[in-house]
XYZ file of C-alpha atoms in Angstrom:
618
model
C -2.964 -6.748 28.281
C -1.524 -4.830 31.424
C 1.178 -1.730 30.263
C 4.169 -2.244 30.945
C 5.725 1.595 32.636
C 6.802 2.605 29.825
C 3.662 2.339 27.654
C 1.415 3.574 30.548
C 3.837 6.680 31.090
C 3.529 7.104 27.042
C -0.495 6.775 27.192
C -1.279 8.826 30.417
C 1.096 12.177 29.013
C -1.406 14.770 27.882
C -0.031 18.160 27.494
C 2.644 18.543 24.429
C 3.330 17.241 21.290
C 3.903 13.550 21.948
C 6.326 11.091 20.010
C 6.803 7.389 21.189
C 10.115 6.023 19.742
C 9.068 2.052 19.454
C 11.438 -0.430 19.084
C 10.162 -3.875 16.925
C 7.998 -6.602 18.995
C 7.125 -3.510 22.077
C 3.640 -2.897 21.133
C 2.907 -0.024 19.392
C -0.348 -1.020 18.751
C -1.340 -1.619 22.115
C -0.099 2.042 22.858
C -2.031 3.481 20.071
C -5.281 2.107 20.921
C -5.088 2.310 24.586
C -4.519 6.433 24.284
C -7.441 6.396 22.780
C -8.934 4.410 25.004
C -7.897 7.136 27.551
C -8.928 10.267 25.556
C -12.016 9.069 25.911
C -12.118 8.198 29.467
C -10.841 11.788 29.727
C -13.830 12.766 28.168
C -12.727 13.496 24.594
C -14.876 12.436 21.820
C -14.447 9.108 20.277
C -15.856 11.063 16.864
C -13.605 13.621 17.025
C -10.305 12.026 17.167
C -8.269 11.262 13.811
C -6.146 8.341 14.424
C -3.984 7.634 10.805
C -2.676 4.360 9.464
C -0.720 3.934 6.371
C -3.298 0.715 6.034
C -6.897 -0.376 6.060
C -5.715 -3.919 7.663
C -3.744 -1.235 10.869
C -7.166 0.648 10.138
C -9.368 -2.229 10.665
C -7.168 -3.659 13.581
C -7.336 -0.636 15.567
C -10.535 -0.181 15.400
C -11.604 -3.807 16.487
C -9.130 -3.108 19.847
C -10.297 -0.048 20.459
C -14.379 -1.383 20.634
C -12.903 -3.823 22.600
C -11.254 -1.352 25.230
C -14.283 0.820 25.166
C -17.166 -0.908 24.715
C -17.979 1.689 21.788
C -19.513 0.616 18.407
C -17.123 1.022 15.338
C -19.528 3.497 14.057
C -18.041 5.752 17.023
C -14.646 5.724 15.775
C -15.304 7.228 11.838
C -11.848 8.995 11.867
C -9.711 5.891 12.062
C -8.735 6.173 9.114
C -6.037 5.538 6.263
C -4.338 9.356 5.367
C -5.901 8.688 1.927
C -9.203 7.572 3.330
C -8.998 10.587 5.829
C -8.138 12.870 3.018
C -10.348 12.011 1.010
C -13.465 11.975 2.926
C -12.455 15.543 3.083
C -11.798 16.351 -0.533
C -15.509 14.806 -1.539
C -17.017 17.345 0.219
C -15.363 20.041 -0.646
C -13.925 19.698 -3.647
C -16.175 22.273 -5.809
C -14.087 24.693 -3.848
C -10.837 23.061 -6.125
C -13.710 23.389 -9.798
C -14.372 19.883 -9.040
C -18.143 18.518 -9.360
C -19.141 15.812 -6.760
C -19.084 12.999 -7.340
C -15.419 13.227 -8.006
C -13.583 9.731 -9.326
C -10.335 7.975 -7.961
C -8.635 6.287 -10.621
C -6.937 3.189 -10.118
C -3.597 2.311 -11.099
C -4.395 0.884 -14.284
C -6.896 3.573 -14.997
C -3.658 5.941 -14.811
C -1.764 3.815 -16.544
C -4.000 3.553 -19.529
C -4.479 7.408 -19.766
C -0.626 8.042 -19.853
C -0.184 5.981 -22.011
C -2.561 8.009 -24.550
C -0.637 10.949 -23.531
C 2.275 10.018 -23.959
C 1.555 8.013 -27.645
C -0.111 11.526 -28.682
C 3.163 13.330 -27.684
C 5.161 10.943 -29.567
C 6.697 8.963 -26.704
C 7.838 5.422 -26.316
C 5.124 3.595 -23.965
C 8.075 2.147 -22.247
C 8.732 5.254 -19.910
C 5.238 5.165 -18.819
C 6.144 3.085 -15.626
C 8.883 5.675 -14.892
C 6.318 8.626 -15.920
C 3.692 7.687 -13.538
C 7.113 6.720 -10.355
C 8.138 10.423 -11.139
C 4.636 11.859 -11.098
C 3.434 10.001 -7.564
C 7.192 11.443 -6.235
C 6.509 15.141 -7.345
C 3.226 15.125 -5.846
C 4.246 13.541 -2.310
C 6.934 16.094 -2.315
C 4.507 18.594 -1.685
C 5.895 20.688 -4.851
C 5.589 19.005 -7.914
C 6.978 22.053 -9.944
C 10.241 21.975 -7.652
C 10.643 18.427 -7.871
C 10.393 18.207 -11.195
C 12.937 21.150 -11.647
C 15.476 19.339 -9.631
C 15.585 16.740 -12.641
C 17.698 17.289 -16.083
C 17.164 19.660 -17.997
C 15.857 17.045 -21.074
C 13.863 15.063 -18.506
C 12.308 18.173 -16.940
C 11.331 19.715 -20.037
C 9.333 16.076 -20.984
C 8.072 15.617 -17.554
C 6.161 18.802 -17.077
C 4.529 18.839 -20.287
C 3.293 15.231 -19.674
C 2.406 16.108 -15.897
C 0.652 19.247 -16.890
C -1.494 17.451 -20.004
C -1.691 14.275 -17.524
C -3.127 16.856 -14.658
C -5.379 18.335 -17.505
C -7.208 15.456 -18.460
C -7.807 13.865 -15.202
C -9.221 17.156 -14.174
C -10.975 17.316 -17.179
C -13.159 14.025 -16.237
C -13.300 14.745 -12.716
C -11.324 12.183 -11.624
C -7.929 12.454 -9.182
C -5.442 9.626 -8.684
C -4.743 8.280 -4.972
C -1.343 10.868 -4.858
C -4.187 13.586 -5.990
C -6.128 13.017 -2.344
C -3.282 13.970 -0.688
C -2.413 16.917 -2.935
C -5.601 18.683 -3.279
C -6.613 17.981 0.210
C -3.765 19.822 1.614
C -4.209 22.529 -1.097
C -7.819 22.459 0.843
C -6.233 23.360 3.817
C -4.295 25.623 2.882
C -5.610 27.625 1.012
C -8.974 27.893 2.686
C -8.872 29.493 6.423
C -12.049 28.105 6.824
C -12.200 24.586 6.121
C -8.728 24.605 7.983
C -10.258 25.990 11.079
C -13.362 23.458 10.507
C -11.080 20.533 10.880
C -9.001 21.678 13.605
C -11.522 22.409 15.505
C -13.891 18.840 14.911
C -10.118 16.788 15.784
C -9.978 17.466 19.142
C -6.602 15.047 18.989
C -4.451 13.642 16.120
C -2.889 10.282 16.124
C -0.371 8.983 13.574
C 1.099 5.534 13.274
C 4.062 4.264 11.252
C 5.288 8.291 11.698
C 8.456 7.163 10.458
C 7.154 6.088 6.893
C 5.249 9.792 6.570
C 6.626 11.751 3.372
C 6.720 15.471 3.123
C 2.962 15.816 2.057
C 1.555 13.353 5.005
C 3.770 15.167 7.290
C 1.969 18.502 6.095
C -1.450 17.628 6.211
C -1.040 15.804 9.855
C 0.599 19.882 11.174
C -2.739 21.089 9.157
C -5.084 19.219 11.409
C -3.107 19.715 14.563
C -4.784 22.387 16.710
C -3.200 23.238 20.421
C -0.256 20.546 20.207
C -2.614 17.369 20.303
C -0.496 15.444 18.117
C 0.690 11.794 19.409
C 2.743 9.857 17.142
C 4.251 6.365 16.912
C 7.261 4.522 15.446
C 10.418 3.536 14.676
C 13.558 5.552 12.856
C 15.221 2.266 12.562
C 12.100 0.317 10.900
C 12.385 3.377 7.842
C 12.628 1.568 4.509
C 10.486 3.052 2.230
C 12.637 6.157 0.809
C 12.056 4.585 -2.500
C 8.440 5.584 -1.949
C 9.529 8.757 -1.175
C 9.296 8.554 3.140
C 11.850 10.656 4.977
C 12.987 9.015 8.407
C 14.151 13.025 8.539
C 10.456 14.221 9.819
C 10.937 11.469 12.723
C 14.359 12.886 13.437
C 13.357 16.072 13.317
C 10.436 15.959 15.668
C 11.762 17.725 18.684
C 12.815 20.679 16.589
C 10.004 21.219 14.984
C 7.927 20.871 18.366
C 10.187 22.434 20.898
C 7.912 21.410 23.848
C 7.540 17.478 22.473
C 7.977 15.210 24.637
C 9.929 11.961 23.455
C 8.730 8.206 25.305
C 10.786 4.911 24.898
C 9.230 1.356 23.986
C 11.944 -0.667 24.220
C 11.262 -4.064 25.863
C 10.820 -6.723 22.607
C 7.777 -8.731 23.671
C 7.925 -10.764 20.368
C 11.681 -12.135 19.828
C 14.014 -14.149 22.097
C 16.630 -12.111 23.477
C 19.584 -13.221 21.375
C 17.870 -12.001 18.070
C 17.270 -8.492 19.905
C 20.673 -7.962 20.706
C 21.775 -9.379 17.345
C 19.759 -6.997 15.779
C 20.926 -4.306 18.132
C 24.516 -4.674 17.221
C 23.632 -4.725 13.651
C 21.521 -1.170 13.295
C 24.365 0.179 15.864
C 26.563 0.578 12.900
C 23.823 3.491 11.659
C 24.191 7.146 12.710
C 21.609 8.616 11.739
C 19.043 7.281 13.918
C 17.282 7.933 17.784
C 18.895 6.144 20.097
C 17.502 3.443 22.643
C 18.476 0.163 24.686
C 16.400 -2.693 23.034
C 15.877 -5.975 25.174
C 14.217 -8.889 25.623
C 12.567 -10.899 28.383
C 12.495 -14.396 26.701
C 15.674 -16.178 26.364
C 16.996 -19.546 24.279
C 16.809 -17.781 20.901
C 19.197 -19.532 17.513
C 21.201 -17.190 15.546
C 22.607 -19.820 12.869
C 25.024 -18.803 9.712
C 25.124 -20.960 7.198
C 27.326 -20.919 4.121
C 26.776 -22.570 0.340
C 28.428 -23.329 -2.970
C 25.615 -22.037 -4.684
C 21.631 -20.644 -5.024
C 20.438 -24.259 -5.204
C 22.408 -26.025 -2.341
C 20.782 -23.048 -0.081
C 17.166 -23.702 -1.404
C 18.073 -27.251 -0.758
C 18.660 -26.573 2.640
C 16.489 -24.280 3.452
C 13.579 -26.459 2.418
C 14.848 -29.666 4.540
C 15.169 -27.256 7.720
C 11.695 -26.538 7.183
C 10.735 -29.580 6.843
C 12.652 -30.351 9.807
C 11.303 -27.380 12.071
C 7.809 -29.118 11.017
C 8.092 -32.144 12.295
C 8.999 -30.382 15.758
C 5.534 -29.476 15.476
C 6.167 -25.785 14.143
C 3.768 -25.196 11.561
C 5.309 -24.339 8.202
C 2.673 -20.921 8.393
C 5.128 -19.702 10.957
C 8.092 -19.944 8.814
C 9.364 -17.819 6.351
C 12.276 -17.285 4.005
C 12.624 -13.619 3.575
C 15.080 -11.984 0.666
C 16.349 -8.466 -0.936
C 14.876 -8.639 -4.310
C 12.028 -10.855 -5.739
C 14.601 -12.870 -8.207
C 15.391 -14.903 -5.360
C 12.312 -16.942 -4.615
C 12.499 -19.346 -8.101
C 15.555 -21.151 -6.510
C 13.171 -21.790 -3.304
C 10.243 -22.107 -5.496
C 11.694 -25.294 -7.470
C 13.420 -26.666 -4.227
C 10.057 -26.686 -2.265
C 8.385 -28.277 -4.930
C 10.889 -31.216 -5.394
C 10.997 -31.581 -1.356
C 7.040 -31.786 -0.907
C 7.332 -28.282 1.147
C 4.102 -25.912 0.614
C 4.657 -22.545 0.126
C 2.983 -19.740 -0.284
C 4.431 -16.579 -2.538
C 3.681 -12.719 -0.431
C 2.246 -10.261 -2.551
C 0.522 -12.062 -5.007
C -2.311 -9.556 -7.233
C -4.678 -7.721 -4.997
C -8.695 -8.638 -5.409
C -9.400 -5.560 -6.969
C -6.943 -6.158 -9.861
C -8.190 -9.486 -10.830
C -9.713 -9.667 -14.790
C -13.282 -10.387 -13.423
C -13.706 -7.765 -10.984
C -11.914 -5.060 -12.769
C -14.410 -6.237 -15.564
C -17.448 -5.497 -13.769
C -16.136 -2.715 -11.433
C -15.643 -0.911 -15.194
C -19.068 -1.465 -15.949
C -20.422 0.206 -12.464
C -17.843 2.975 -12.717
C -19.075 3.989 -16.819
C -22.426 3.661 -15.024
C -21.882 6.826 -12.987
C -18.677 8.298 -14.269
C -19.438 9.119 -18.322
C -15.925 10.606 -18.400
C -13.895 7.751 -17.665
C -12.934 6.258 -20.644
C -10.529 3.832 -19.747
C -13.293 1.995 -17.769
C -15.805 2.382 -20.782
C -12.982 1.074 -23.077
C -12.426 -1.841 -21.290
C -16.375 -2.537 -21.131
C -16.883 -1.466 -24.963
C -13.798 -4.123 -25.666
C -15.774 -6.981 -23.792
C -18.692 -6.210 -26.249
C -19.197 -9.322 -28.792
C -19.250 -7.743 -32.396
C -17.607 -4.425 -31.374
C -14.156 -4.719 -32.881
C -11.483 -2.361 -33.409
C -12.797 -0.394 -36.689
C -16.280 0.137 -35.170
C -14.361 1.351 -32.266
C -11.866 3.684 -34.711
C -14.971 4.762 -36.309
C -16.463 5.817 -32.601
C -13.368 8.178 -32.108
C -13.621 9.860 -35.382
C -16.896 11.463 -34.183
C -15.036 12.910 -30.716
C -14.660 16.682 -30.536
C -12.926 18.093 -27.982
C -13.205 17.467 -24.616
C -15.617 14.651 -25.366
C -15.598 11.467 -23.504
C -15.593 7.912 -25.123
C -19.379 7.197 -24.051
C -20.207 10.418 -25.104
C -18.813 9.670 -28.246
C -20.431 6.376 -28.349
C -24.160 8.010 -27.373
C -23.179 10.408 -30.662
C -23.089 8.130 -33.028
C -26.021 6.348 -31.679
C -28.531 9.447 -32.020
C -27.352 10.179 -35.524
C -27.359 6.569 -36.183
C -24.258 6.324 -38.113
C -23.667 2.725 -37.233
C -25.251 -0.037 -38.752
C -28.463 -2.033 -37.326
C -26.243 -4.697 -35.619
C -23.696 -2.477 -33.782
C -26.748 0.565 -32.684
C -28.342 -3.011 -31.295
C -25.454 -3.767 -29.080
C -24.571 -0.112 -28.453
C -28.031 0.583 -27.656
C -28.456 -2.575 -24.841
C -25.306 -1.205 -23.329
C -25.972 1.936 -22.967
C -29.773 1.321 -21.703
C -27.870 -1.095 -19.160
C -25.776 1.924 -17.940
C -28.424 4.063 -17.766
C -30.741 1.899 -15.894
C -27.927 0.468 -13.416
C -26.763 4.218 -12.636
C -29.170 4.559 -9.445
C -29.600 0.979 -8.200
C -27.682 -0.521 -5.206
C -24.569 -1.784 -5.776
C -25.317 -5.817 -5.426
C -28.458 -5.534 -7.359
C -26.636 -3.642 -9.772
C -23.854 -6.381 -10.328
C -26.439 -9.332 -10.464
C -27.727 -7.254 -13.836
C -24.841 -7.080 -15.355
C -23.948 -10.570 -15.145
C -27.565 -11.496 -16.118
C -27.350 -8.747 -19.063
C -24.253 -10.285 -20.636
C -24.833 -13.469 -19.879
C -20.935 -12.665 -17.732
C -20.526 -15.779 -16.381
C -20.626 -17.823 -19.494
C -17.922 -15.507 -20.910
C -15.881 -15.634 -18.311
C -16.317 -19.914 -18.218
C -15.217 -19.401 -22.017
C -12.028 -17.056 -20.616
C -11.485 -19.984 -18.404
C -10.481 -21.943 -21.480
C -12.615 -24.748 -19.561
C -10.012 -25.003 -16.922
C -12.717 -25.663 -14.241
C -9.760 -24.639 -11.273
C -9.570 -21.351 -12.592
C -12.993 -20.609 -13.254
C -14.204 -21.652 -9.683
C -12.078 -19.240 -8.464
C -12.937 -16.890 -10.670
C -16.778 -16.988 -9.302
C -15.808 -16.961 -6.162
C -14.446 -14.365 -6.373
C -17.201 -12.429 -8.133
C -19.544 -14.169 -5.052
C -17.081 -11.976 -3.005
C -17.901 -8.746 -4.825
C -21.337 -9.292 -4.926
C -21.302 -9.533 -0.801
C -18.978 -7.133 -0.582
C -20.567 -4.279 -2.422
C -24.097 -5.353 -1.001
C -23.001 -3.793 2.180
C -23.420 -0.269 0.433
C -25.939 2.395 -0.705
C -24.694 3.463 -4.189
C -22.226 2.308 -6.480
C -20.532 5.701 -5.693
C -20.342 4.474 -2.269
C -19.063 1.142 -3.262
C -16.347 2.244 -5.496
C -14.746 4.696 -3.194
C -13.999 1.843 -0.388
C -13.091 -0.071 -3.401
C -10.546 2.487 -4.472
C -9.538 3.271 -1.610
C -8.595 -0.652 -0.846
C -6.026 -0.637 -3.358
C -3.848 1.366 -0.779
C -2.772 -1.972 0.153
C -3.403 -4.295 -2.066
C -0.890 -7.395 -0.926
C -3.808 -7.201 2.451
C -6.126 -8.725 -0.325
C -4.365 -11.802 -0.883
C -6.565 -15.545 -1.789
C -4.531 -17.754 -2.310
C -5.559 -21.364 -1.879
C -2.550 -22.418 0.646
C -2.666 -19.036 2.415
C -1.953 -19.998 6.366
C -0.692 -23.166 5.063
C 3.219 -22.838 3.391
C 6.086 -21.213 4.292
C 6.139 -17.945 3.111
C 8.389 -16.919 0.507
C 8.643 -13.153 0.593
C 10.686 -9.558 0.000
C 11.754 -8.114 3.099
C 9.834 -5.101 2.396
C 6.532 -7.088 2.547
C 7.569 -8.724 5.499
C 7.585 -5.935 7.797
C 4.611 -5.555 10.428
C 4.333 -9.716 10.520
C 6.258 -12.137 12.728
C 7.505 -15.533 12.867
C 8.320 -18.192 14.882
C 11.589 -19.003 12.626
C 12.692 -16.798 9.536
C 15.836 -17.794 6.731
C 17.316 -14.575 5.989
C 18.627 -16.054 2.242
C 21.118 -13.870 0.133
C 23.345 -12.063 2.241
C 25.897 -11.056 -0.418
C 27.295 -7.837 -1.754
C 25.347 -6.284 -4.113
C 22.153 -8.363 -3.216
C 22.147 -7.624 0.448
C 23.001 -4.434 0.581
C 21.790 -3.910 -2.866
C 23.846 -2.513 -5.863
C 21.760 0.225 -6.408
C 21.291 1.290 -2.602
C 25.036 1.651 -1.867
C 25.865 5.040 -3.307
C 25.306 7.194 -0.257
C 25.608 6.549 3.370
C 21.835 7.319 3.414
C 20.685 4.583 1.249
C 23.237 1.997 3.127
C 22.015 2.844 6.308
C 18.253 2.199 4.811
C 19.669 -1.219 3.684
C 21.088 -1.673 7.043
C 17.404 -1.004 8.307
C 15.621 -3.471 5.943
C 17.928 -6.067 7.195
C 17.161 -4.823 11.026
C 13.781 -5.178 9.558
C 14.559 -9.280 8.414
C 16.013 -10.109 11.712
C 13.252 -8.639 14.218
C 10.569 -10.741 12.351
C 12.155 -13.687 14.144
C 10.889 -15.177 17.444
C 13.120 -18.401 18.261
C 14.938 -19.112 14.939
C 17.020 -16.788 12.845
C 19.100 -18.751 10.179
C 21.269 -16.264 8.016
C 22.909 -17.465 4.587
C 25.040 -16.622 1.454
C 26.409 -18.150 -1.367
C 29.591 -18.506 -3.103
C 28.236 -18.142 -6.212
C 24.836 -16.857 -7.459
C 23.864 -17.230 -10.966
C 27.269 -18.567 -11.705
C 29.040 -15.096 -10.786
C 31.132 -15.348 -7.533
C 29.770 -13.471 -4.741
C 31.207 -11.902 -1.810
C 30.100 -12.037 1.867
C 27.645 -9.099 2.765
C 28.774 -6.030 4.768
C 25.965 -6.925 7.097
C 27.104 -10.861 7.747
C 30.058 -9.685 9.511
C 28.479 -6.982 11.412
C 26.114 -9.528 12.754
C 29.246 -11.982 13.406
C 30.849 -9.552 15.121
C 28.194 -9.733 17.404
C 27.970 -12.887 18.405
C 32.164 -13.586 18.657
């Protein structure tokens, strides 16, 4: 693809701290990878230049363009990286500086979810507040200041919430193990605490790319001015695509950017090579009604776009519609893949959901469970992880659970031999060299144990094919099936995946980190059967970095669109105002906009953001 003058002048600048300002559909992408492409004709090293994305789908995108541009093998490009990826390669190496042994664990979400919720059991707690626990924990820790954060809370709340962090922070230690918001922590506590290792990694990134600079919270924005040596710091985005605050992103460091580098220079993308021109300018009008924001002239060279309002009595009568438009874009030879219905808040889709269905339309649902948190591969990834990480017990747990005879007394019997600081399989390896246990139970403790043991060292694949040959796996899992033949097909498939998958590594430590790691982005994992099939059915949020050829923006009430919750500052309603900029610049050619009278059988009123986006069009 030729550059337009604004991308080139953006790609050829080398001299300052560098932020491109890119409006939706004006290829950020293509900027990205082409100044890469030009470091390196520059003669900078393809190895020493850390290019972030907040994704290993951007990751893996990039990095197919850029062998493209180059020529280079992707084995020349080992710093395009996610930040946690990045990070992390980082922290495994030198992470005995932080009292850590190598190799150090990531624990998944459920792996953290399972622990708090033996903390917080032991501390007398309701199990409830774990989900609000672990939100509060990830935010203290991507603050950069966990202690501040959490002193910015209640007094009662604070109080609860440090104890827990600090016994949480304790234990994971403990069994050397960090969770993904511990990468970022402890790798910037690398940094900066350690002259050394900062200087190291200045020096090896000759230049530092970030992507998505607007979604960065306080500790990404940290660790990317820790690796930036000399100003060689390019970064890409767009203040008025910033919508994940509630993940704790502050549009604030975008904002900011020519303060805190008072030689940057700013560059403009700003032609829309995606949507007609009519959607631009809709969506111009709309986000001009924010103030806090960077300011530019989006446009578009295609013309002919649809900007169509539509009212209704009620939730059904709009899923009605909605689904015979469809069906009526698809038989102008639009594909119903390149059609989605996009919404504020996930209640919304079972209206669509039972309309589709009566009207013959297939859909497909966004963000369905990720690979790596399907029964059958958390199942055996538990059995590789107790292989070569004795101190994870919610792994071993699981495993120990899947064990014919072992039951919960033989289990409550195991724990009544722990001391302190000693892990479940140590435990278990306790009781089986005193041989407190009876014949039966040392048996199966014994074979799983031995099975451990003599997995620990073999390659991943190999290791997997023992442990469904060991446990005869496969027949349990038919039984799981509940012979629903459907389910259990895709259920081996999907262990047939794993098996490839984690054949393309060394060790099982090797395997589980990219597996870790993966969950980043989980929704990226997605199987389902119809997928490129059905209209898609999706949260705005998910929506954003994909494009259509004709999107229903369904919803647009008070209270739904801009959300109850997100209307109590002019900060969050200008964030609401940018998730519906979002909505409206995933269109190419069709943009249809609707509300309802009454949802749920309360009346509803119009949406702020309807009549901004009328206003533009009388």
């Amino acid at each position: 693809m030729k550059l337009s003058d604004q991308q080139k002048q953006a790609v050829e600048y080398i001299g300052s701290p560098t932020l491109v300002v890119s409006g939706a559909g004006s290829g950020k992408t293509t900027v990205l990878t082409n100044k890469v492409a030009s470091l390196i004709r520059n003669r900078y090293d393809s190895r020493r230049i850390l290019a972030i994305t907040f994704t290993n789908k951007a990751a893996d995108e990039m990095k197919t363009r850029l062998t493209d541009l180059t020529g280079l093998p992707l084995k020349e490009f080992p710093w395009v990286r996610t930040f946690h990826s990045a990070a992390y390669r980082i922290l495994r190496t030198h992470c005995p500086l932080l009292g850590y042994s190598t190799p150090i664990q990531i624990y998944a979400s459920y792996q953290q979810k399972k622990l708090l919720e033996e903390i917080v059991t032991g501390m007398n707690f309701d199990k409830k507040h774990v989900p609000a626990v672990l939100a509060n924990i990830s935010k203290a820790k991507n603050s950069g200041d966990p202690l501040a954060y959490f002193d910015r809370k209640s007094r009662v709340s604070r109080i609860r919430l440090i104890e827990v962090y600090k016994v949480y922070e304790k234990k994971l230690f403990g069994r050397n193990a960090v969770d993904f918001d511990n990468i970022l922590l402890m790798t910037r506590n690398l940094l900066r605490d350690h002259e050394d290792i900062r200087e190291y990694y200045r020096d090896l990134f000759q230049y530092v790319l970030c992507d998505e600079y607007q979604d960065t919270n306080p500790l990404q924005a940290l660790l990317t001015d820790l690796f930036v040596k000399d100003g060689n710091l390019f970064c890409v985005g767009d203040d008025w695509q910033s919508i994940y605050r509630f993940r704790g992103s502050n549009v604030d460091h975008f904002l900011s950017f020519q303060k805190k580098y008072r030689d940057a220079r700013v560059f403009r993308l700003e032609q829309n090579y995606r949507s007609a021109d009519e959607i631009v300018q809709t969506a111009n009008h709309l986000i001009g009604h924010n103030t806090h924001k960077m300011d530019k002239r989006c446009f578009s060279k295609k013309y002919g776009g649809t900007v169509d309002f539509n009212e209704f009595s009620d939730e059904r009568r709009e899923a009605e519609w909605v689904g015979r438009k469809a069906g009526t874009l698809a038989s102008l030879e639009i594909p119903y893949s390149r059609i989605a219905v996009l919404y504020r808040t996930k209640f919304c889709s079972l209206s669509f959901e039972k309309a589709f269905r009566r009207l013959g339309i297939p859909y497909q649902m966004m963000g369905s469970k990720g690979f790596f948190e399907r029964k059958e591969i958390l199942d055996i990834n538990s059995y590789l992880k107790s292989a070569v990480f004795i101190k994870d017990d919610v792994s071993f747990d699981r495993i120990l659970n899947l064990q014919s005879g072992i039951g919960k007394k033989t289990i409550e019997k195991i724990g009544e031999v722990r001391t302190d600081g000693m892990s479940l399989q140590e435990a278990v390896r306790k009781v089986m060299a005193e041989r407190v246990m009876g014949k039966k139970i040392h048996g199966i403790l014994k074979n799983l144990t031995q099975m451990l043991d003599a997995i620990r060292d073999m390659k991943p694949g190999h290791a997997i094919h023992k442990i469904l040959s060991d446990f005869d796996y496969m027949a349990y899992l038919e039984k799981y099936s509940k012979s629903n033949s459907t389910d259990f097909v895709a259920r081996k498939e999907n262990i047939e995946e794993l098996i490839w998958s984690a054949s393309k590594k060394d060790t099982i430590p090797d395997y589980l980190e990219e597996a870790d790691l993966l969950q980043e982005d989980k929704a990226d994992d997605e199987e389902d059967e119809d997928k490129g099939r059905g209209v898609k059915l999706s949260t705005v949020h998910a929506s954003k970095g994909l494009e259509y050829f004709a999107v229903f923006i369904v919803g647009c009430e008070e209270e739904l669109f801009p959300h109850w919750k997100s209307t109590g500052s002019n900060a969050e309603l200008e964030e609401e105002r940018r998730l519906m900029y979002v909505a409206i610049t995933r269109a190419e050619k069709y943009l249809f906009i609707s509300r309802t009278a009454f949802r749920r059988g309360q009346q509803a009123r119009k949406s702020r953001f309807w009549k901004e986006i009328q206003d533009a069009l009388n």
